[in-house]
Structures are given as structure tokens and as C-alpha cells.
Short mmCIF file of C-alpha atoms in Angstrom, two decimals:
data_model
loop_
_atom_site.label_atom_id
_atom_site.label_comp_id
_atom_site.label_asym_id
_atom_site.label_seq_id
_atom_site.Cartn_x
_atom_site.Cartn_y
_atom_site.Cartn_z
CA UNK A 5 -8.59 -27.04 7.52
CA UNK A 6 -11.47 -28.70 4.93
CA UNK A 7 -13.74 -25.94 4.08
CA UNK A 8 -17.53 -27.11 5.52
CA UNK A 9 -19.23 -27.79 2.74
CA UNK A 10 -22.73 -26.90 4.64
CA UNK A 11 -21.72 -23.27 3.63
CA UNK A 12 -22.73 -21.35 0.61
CA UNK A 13 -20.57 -21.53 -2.41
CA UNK A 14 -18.44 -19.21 -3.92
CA UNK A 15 -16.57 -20.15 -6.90
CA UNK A 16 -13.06 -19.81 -7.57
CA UNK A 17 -13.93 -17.35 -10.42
CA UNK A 18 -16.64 -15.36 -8.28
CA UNK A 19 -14.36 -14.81 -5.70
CA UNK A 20 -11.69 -13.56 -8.43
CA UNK A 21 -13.82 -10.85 -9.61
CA UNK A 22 -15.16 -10.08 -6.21
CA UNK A 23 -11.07 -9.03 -4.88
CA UNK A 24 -10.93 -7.31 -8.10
CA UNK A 25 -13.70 -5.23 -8.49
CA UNK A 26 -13.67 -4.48 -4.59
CA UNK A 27 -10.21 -3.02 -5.25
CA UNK A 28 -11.49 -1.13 -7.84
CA UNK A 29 -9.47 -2.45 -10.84
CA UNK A 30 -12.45 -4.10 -12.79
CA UNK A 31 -13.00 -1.80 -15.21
CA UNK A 32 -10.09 0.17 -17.37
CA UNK A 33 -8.66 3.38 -15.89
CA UNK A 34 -9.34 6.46 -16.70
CA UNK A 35 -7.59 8.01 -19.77
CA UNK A 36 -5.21 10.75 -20.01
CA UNK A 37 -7.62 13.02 -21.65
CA UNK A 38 -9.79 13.15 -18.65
CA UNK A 39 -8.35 14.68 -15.68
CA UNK A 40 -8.36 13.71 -11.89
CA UNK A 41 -8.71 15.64 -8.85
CA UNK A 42 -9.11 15.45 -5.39
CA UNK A 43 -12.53 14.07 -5.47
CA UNK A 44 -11.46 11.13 -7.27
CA UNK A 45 -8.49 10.48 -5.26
CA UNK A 46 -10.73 10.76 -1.89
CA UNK A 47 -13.18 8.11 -3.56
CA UNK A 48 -10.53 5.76 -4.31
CA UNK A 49 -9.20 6.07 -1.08
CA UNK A 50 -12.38 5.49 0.26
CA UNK A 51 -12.19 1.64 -1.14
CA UNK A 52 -8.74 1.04 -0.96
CA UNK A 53 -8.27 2.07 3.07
CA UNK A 54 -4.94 3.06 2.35
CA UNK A 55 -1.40 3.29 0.63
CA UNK A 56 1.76 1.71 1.55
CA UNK A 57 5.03 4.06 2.23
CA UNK A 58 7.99 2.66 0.86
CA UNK A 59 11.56 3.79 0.20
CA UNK A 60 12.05 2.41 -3.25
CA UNK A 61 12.38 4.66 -6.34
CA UNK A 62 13.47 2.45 -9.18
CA UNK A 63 10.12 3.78 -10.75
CA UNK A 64 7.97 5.91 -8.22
CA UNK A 65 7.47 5.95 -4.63
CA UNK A 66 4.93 2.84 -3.65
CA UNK A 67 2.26 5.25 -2.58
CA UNK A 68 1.88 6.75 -6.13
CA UNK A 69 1.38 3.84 -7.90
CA UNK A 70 -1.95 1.95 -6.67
CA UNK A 71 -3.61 5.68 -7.60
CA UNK A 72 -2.10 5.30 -11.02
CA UNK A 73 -3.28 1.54 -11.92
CA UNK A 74 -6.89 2.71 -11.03
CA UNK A 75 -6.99 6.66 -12.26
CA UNK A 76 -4.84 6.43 -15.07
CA UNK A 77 -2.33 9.44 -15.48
CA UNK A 78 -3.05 11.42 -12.72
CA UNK A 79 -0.48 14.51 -11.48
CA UNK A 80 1.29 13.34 -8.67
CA UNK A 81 0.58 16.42 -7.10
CA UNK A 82 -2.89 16.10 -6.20
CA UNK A 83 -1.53 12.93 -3.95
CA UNK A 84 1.09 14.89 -2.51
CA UNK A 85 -1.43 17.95 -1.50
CA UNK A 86 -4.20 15.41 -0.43
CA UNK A 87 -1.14 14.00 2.05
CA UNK A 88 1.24 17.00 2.66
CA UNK A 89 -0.41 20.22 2.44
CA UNK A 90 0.34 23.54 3.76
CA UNK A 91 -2.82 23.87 6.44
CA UNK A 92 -3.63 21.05 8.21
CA UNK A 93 -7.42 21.78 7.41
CA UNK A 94 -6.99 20.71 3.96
CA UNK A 95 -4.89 17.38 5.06
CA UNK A 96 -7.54 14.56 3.85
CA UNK A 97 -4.36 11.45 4.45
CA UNK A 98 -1.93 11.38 7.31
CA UNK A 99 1.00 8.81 7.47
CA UNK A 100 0.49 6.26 10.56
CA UNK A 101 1.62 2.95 10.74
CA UNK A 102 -1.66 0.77 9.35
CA UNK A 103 -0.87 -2.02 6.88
CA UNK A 104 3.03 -0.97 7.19
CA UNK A 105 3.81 2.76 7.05
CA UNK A 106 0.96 3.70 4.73
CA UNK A 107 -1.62 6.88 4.09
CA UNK A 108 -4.88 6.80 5.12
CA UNK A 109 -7.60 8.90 5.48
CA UNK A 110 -7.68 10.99 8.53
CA UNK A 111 -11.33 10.37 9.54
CA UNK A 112 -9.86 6.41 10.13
CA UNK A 113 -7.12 8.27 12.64
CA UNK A 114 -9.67 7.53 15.73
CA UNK A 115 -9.91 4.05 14.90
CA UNK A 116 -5.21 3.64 15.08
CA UNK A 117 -5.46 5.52 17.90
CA UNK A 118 -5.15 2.21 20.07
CA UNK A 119 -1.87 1.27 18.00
CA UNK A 120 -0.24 4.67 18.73
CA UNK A 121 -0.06 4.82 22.64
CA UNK A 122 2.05 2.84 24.53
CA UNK A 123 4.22 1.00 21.77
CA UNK A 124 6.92 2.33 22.21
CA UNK A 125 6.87 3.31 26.43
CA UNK A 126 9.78 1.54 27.33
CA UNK A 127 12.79 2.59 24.69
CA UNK A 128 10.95 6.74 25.53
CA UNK A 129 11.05 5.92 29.18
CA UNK A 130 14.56 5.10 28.75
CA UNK A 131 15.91 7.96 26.29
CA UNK A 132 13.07 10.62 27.78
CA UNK A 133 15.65 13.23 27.81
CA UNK A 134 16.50 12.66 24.01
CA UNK A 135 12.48 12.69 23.36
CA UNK A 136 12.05 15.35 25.57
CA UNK A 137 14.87 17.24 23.77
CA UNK A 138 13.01 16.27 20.17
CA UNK A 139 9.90 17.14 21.41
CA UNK A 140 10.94 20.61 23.13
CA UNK A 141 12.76 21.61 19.52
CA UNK A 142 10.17 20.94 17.38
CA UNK A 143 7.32 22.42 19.17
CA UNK A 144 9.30 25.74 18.92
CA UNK A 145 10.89 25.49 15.64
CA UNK A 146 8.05 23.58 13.94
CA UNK A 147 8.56 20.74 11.56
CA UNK A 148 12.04 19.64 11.37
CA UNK A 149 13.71 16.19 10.01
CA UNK A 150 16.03 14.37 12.42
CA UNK A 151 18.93 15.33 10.67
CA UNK A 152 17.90 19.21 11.47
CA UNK A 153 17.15 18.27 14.89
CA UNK A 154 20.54 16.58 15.63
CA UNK A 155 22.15 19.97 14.48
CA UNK A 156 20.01 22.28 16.53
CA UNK A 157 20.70 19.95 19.67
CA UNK A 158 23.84 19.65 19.05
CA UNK A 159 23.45 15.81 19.48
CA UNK A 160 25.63 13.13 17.92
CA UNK A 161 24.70 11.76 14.20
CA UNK A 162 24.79 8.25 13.75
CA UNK A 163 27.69 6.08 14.12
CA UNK A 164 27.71 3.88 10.97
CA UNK A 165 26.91 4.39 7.39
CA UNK A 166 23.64 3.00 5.98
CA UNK A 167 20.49 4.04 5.60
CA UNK A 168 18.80 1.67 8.21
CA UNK A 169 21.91 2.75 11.15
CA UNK A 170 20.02 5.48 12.55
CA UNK A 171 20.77 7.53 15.03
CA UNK A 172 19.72 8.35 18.71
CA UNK A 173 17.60 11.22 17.48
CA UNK A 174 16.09 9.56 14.29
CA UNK A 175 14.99 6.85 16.91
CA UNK A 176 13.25 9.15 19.31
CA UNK A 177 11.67 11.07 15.97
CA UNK A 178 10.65 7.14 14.99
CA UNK A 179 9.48 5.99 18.39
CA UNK A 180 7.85 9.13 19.06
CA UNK A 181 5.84 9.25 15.62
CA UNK A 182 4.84 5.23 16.10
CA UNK A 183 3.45 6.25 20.20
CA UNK A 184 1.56 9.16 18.51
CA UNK A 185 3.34 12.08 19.70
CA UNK A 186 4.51 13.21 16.11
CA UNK A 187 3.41 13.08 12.38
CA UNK A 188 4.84 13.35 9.24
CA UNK A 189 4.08 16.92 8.39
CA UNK A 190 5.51 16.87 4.82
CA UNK A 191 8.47 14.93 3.12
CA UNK A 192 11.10 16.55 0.98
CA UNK A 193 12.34 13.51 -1.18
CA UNK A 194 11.80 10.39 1.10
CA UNK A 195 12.55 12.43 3.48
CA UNK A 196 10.47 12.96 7.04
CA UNK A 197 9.56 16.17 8.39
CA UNK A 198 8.49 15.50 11.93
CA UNK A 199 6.09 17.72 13.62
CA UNK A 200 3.46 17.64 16.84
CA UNK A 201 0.59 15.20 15.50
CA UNK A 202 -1.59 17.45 17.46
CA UNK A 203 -0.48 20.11 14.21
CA UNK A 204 -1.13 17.43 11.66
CA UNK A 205 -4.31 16.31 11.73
CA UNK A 206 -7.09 18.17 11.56
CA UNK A 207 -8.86 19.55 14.80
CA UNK A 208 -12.35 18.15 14.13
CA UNK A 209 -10.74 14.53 13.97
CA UNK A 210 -8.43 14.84 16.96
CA UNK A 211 -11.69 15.73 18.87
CA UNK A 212 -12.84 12.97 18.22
CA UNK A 213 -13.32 10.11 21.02
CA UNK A 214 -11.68 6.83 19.93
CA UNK A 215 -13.76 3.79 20.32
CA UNK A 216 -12.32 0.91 22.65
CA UNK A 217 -10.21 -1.48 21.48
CA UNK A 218 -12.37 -3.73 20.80
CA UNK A 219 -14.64 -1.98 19.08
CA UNK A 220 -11.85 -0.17 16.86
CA UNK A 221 -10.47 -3.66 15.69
CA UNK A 222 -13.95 -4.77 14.82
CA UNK A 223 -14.45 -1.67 12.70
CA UNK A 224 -11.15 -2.02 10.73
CA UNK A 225 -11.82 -5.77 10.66
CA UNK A 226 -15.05 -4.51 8.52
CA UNK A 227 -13.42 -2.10 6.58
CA UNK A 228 -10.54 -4.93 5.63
CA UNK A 229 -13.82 -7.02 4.29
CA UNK A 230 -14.84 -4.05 2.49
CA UNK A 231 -11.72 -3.34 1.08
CA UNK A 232 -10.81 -7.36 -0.12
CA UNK A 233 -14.19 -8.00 -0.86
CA UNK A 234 -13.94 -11.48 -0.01
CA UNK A 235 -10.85 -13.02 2.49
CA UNK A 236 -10.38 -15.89 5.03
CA UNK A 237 -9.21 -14.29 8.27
CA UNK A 238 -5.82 -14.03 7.41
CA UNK A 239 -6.39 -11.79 4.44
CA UNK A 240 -8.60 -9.59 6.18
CA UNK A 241 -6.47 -9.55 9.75
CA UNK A 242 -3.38 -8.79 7.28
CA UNK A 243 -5.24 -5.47 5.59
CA UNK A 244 -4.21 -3.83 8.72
CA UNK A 245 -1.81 -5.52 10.55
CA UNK A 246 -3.95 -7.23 13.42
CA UNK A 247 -3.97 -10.34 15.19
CA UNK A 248 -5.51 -13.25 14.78
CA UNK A 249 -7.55 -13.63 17.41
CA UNK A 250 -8.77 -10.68 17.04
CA UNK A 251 -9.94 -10.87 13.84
CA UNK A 252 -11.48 -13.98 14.08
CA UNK A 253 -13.51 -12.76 17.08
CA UNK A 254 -14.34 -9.86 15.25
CA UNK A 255 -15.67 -11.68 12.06
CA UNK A 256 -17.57 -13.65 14.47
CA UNK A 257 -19.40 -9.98 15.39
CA UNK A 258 -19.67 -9.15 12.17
CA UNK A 259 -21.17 -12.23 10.92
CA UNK A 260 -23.69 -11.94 13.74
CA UNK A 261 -24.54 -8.70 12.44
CA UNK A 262 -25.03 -9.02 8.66
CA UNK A 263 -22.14 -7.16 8.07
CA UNK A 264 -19.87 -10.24 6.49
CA UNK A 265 -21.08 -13.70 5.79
CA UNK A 266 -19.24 -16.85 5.71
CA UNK A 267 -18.85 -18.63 2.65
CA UNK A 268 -17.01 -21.25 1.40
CA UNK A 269 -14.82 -20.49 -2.08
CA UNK A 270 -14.28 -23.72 -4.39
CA UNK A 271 -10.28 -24.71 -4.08
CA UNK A 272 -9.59 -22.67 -0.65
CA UNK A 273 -8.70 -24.26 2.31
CA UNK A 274 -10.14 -22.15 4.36
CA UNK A 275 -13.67 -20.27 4.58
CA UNK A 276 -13.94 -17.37 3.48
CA UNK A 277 -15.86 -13.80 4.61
CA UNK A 278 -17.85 -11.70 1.96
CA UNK A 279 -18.69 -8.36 2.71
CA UNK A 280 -22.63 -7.58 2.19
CA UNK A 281 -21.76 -4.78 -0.33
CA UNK A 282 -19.35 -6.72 -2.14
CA UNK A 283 -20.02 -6.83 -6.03
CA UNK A 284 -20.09 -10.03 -7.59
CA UNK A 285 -19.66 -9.45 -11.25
CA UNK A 286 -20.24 -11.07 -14.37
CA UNK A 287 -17.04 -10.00 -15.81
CA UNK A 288 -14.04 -7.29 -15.32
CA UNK A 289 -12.60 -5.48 -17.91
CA UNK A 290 -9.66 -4.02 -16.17
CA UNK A 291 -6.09 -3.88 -16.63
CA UNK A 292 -3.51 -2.62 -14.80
CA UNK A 293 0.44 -2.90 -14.01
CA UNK A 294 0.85 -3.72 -10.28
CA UNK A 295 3.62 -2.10 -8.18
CA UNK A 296 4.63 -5.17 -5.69
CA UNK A 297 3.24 -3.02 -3.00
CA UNK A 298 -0.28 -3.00 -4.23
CA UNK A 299 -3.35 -3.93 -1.75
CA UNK A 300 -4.40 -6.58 -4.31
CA UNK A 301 -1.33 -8.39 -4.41
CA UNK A 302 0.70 -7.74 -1.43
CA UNK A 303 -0.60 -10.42 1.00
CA UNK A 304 1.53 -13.23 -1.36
CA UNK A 305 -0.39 -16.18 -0.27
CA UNK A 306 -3.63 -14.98 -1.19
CA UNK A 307 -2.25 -13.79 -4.84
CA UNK A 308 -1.25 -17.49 -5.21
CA UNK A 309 -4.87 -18.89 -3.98
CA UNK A 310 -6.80 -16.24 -6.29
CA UNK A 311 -4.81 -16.05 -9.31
CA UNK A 312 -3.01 -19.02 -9.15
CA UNK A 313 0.59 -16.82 -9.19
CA UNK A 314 3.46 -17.42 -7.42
CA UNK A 315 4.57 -13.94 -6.38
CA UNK A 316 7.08 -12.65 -4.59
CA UNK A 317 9.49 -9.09 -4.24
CA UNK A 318 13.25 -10.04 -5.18
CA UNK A 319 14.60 -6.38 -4.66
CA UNK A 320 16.39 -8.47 -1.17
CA UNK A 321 17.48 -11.13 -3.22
CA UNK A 322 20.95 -11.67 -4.56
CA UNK A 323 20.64 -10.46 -8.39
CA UNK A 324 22.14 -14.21 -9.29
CA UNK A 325 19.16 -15.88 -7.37
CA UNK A 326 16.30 -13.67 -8.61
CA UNK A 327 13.93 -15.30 -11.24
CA UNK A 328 11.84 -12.41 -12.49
CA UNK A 329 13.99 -9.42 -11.36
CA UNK A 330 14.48 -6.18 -9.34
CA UNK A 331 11.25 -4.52 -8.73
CA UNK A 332 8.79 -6.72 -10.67
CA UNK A 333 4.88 -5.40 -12.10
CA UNK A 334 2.68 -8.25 -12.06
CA UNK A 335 0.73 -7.23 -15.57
CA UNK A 336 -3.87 -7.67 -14.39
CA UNK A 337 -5.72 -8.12 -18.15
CA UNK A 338 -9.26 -8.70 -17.08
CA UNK A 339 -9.24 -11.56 -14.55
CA UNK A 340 -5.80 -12.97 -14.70
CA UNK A 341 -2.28 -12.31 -14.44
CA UNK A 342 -1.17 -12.92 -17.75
CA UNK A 343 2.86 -11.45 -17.28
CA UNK A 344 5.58 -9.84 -15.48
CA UNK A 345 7.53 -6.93 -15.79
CA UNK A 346 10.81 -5.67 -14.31
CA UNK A 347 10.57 -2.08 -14.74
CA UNK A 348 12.89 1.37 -13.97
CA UNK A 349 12.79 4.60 -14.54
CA UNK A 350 15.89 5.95 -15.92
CA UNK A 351 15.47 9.56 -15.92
CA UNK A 352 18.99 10.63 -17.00
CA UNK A 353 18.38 8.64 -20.73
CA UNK A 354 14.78 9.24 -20.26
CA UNK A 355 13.61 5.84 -20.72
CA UNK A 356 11.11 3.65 -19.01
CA UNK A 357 13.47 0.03 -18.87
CA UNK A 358 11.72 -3.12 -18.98
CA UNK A 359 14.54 -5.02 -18.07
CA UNK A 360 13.20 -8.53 -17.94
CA UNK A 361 9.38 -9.60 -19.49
CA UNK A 362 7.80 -12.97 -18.66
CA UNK A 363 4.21 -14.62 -20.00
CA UNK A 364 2.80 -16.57 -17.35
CA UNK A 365 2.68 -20.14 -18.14
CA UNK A 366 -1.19 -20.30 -19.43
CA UNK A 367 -1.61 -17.11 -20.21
CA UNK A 368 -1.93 -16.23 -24.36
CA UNK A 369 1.56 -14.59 -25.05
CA UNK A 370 -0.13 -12.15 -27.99
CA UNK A 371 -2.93 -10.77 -25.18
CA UNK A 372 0.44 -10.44 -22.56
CA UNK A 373 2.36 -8.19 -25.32
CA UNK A 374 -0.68 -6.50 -26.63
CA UNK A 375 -1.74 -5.48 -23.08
CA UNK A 376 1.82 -4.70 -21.83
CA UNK A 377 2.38 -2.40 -24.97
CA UNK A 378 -0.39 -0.30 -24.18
CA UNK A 379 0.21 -0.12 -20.46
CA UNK A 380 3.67 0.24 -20.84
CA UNK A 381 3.30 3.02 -22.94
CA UNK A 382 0.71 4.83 -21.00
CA UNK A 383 3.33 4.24 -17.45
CA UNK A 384 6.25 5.88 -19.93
CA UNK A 385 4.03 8.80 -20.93
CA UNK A 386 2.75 9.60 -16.85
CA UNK A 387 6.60 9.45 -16.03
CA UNK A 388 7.55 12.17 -18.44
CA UNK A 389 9.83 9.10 -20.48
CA UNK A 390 10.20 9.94 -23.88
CA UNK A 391 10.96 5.88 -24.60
CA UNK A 392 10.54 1.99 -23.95
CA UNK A 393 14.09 -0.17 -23.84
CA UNK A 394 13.57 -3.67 -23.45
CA UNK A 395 16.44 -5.92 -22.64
CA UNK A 396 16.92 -9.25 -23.68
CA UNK A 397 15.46 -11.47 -20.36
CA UNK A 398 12.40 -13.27 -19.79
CA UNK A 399 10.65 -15.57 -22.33
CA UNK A 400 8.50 -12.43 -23.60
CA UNK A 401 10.90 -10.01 -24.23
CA UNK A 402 11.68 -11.00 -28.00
CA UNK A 403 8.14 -10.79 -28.78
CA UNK A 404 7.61 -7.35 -26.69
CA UNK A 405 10.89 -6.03 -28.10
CA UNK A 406 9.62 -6.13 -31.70
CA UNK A 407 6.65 -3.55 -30.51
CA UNK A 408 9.01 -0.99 -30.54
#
């Protein structure tokens, strides 16, 4: 679709440093000297909406990492106790399926509340005496993990090796948590500890009355904006998972009311929605390594439009077919993506492994090393890695390898 050219302009650069800045990554992080607490955390939450759940540990869980890229060294810790505390009054993040599994704060729990009923009515309708069972056990025993439950029921494990063949239980657990019946009370490992969601969140929350539907998509719709900045109505209907239709229609409200305006972005197919709040500014001075599952980057398409970066995860690609590698950190200096980095954490040898290191094709290769040197070295130090090995793949790694 031509963008209307009857709209106001945006340039390509603007609209750069709005996503950035909006996602809080403008400006370096903090440094190690200085700490970070709850406050901070709740702050940053507060623009980012949320944080994506994911199994993979080559480095750190995915949730850990968009904290670190904007608060510098922070101790894990405050995340987990912000997420998984002991008393649910001090719970400020519950897990709930949002962008994907993610965190988010609880006071947005109203607003899912429409996602969480009825999704999964016809597999508990059909297996109600395994969810009853599940349900029964944990409101007596309190917070259990499937595996637990399958031994106090005395039910069948699953049939097949593999971490995705799960069984009849850890489906009921899983369909029960997505209708809103259960939470995530705390995880040991990756591992979920299911309990009553009515135990989870806090009470003040839960007594709260959920908007309609309507009106709930057209809040998170707003929020998306917030949270991007600037996005056509893909980017913003992606931020947390929602149609279409409904996002357009809800733009369309917002627009109406003041809240978003419509703008049209030099280069972008598309128009475009700015959020009224969104800074526009001169310059950024972050930089940052990005886990693949970071808000700024994960919708792939708009990575390409903004930063003009072809970007995509390879950890499900054959290791013969992968260009960049395993579990790649797109490297933000400033306003651009200047490199890429395929990191692990190898705890047992205590190094941080940059096993392949690429320049982006017009990006300065000196401004890609210096900045990955320091960043590197700052991700090595948070991880408790007493060294940097860098392999011999990717047209930067000579260069990068002779920094250390």
C-alpha cells in the first residue's frame, strides 16, 4: 500500500530514534558501580509492557536479558523476586500468555483477562476429570509442577521422550494456566510450579472488574504505541498478540482521541501511528547487545524496515544452513546495528564464547569491535565469566580476537 503523502512526515531517521528511545535504549546503561533495585526494574517495565519467557539457556533465560541491555549489571535476583516471590502481595509481574509467554505487570492482568477464559473449553471439557484431578491436588497441596502432580495422582507420565511430548497432566497444568485457572507461582530452573491464579496475583488486582473486550484491546493497542513509539498496525497488533482487525479499529479510536496520530515515515510502505508521548530525539547515545527475544527486535520485519537488518533466530536451523549462528546478539551503537554476535555461556571453563562475530555491511568495523569489546566485557563480568574466547567465524572475528 503507497503511504498518502497528505500525511505528516516522519523521517526514516526520526522514526529510528523514536523505537529506540521509546524502548528505552537511547542513552547508555547504567554502570556496574551504581546499583539497581526494584524501583528501577518496575520503571522499565513500565515502558517495555513486558518480557518474553523462553526455554533457551545458551547465555541466560530471555526474560533476563532486555533488563540487562537497559540497567546494566543488575542481580538477577531482583527480577526473580519482582516475578516469583514468597507472598503474593509483593508479586509486581505474573507470567500470562501476552506477546508469547512473557511477564508483565500485574496491574495489566485485568486488561488479558479476555484471553484467559474460554481458550482452552473444549480440550478441559473433554479431559475435566484430569483438570479436575490437577485442580483438586493443587488446591490442597499448594504449588506443585506437573511432574509432582503425576506422582501424587498416580497418573501416567508421558509416553515419548522430548521435551515438547508432554503428558496428559502437563496438558491440563498448560490448558488450565492459558484459560486462567492457574499461574506460575515460582519456577525452579525452567521449571513451572503451578498454583490457583486466584493465589498468585495479588487480591487488589483480582478485584478488579475487567473492561470489555473491546475496550481491553483498545487499551493494549495504546500501550503497544507507547511501548514502539512509532508502528504501522502490524507492529503495534504484534506487541501483544492481537488481530488485525482489531487493531486497526482500535487505532482508528485512538486516533480519534489524540491518543496516536497517523503519520507517514519516509521509505515505509505503510502509515505509521505515533504515540502523543513519544520522544523524538535529536540523537541516542545508547548501546546495547540484543538477546533475539528483545521487544525492539523481535517483530523481524520491522527490524528490517527500521534498521535496514535482515534478522532472523537460527537456533531451528540446521547448523550447516545457519549464516550468523546459534543464538545470535544483534550489537545497537547509537542508531544502528553495526554487528552480530553468536554468544554462550560456558560455565564449566568459565568463559563467555563468541563463537562467530560479523560487521554489518556499512557499518565502520573499528566502532563494531570497539563497541563489542566493551559490551562484551561488561555481559562476561554480569555472568560471573572470568574470560572472552573468540573463535575463528564471521568477517570480524580476526579483528575482535586481537582485543584480547
Amino acid at each position: 500500500m503507497p503511504t498518502d503523502h497528505r500525511l505528516e512526515r516522519i523521517s526514516a531517521a526520526q522514526a529510528r530514534r523514536i523505537a529506540i528511545a521509546a524502548q528505552q535504549l537511547d542513552r547508555p546503561a547504567r554502570s556496574a558501580d551504581k546499583a539497581v533495585n526494584r524501583g528501577h526494574l518496575r520503571r522499565l517495565l513500565r515502558s517495555l509492557g513486558l518480557l518474553q519467557i523462553d526455554s533457551v539457556n545458551v547465555l541466560a533465560r530471555a526474560h533476563y536479558l532486555p533488563v540487562y541491555a537497559r540497567l546494566g549489571p543488575y542481580p538477577m535476583e531482583v527480577l526473580d523476586a519482582a516475578a516469583w516471590p514468597g507472598r503474593r502481595q509483593d508479586r509486581t509481574m505474573f507470567e500470562t500468555w501476552a506477546h508469547v509467554a512473557s511477564l508483565v505487570p500485574v496491574e495489566l492482568e485485568p486488561l488479558l483477562r479476555w484471553r484467559r477464559q474460554g481458550g482452552a473449553v473444549a480440550w478441559l471439557a473433554e479431559h475435566s476429570h484430569v483438570a479436575k484431578d490437577v485442580v483438586d491436588v493443587i488446591t490442597e497441596r499448594g504449588p506443585m509442577s506437573a511432574g509432582q502432580i503425576e506422582k501424587e495422582l498416580a497418573l501416567p507420565g508421558r509416553d515419548r521422550a522430548g521435551w515438547w511430548e508432554w503428558s496428559q497432566t502437563k496438558y491440563a497444568c498448560e490448558k488450565l494456566f492459558s484459560d486462567g485457572v492457574l499461574g506460575t507461582a515460582y519456577r525452579r530452573g525452567f521449571e513451572r510450579h503451578y498454583d490457583l491464579l486466584e493465589r498468585i496475583v495479588p487480591p487488589g488486582i483480582l478485584a478488579t472488574t475487567a473492561p470489555p473486550e473491546a475496550d481491553a484491546k483498545r487499551q493494549l493497542v495504546a500501550l503497544a504505541a507507547r511501548h514502539h513509539g512509532i508502528g504501522t498496525v502490524r507492529d503495534l497488533a504484534d506487541y501483544y498478540r492481537l488481530p488485525l482487525a482489531d487493531a486497526k479499529a482500535a487505532l482508528t479510536d485512538l486516533a480519534a482521541e489524540g491518543v496516536v496520530r497517523r503519520v507517514a515515515v519516509d521509505g515505509w510502505r505503510e502509515p505509521a501511528y505515533l504515540h502523543a508521548d513519544a520522544r523524538i530525539p535529536r540523537r541516542v547515545s545508547g548501546q546495547a547487545l540484543l538477546c533475539p527475544f528483545d521487544p525492539l527486535i523481535w517483530e523481524r520485519s520491522r527490524t528490517e524496515r527500521i534498521f535496514g537488518v535482515r534478522y532472523r533466530i537460527e537456533i531451528y536451523t540446521p547448523a550447516a544452513r545457519r549464516q550468523y549462528g546459534y543464538y545470535v546478539f544483534p550489537l545497537l551503537v547509537n542508531d544502528r546495528i553495526v554487528g552480530r554476535f553468536d554468544l554462550k555461556a560456558d560455565r564449566a571453563a568459565g568463559l563467555l564464547r563468541v563463537q562467530a562475530a560479523w560487521v554489518e555491511p556499512d557499518a565502520d568495523p573499528a566502532v563494531a569491535v570497539g563497541a563489542a569489546r566493551v559490551e562484551l566485557s561488561r555481559m562476561a563480568s554480569w555472568l560471573g565469566l572470568g574470560g572472552i574466547s573468540v573463535a575463528e567465524r564471521g568477517n570480524l572475528s580476526a579483528a575482535l580476537s586481537q582485543r584480547w
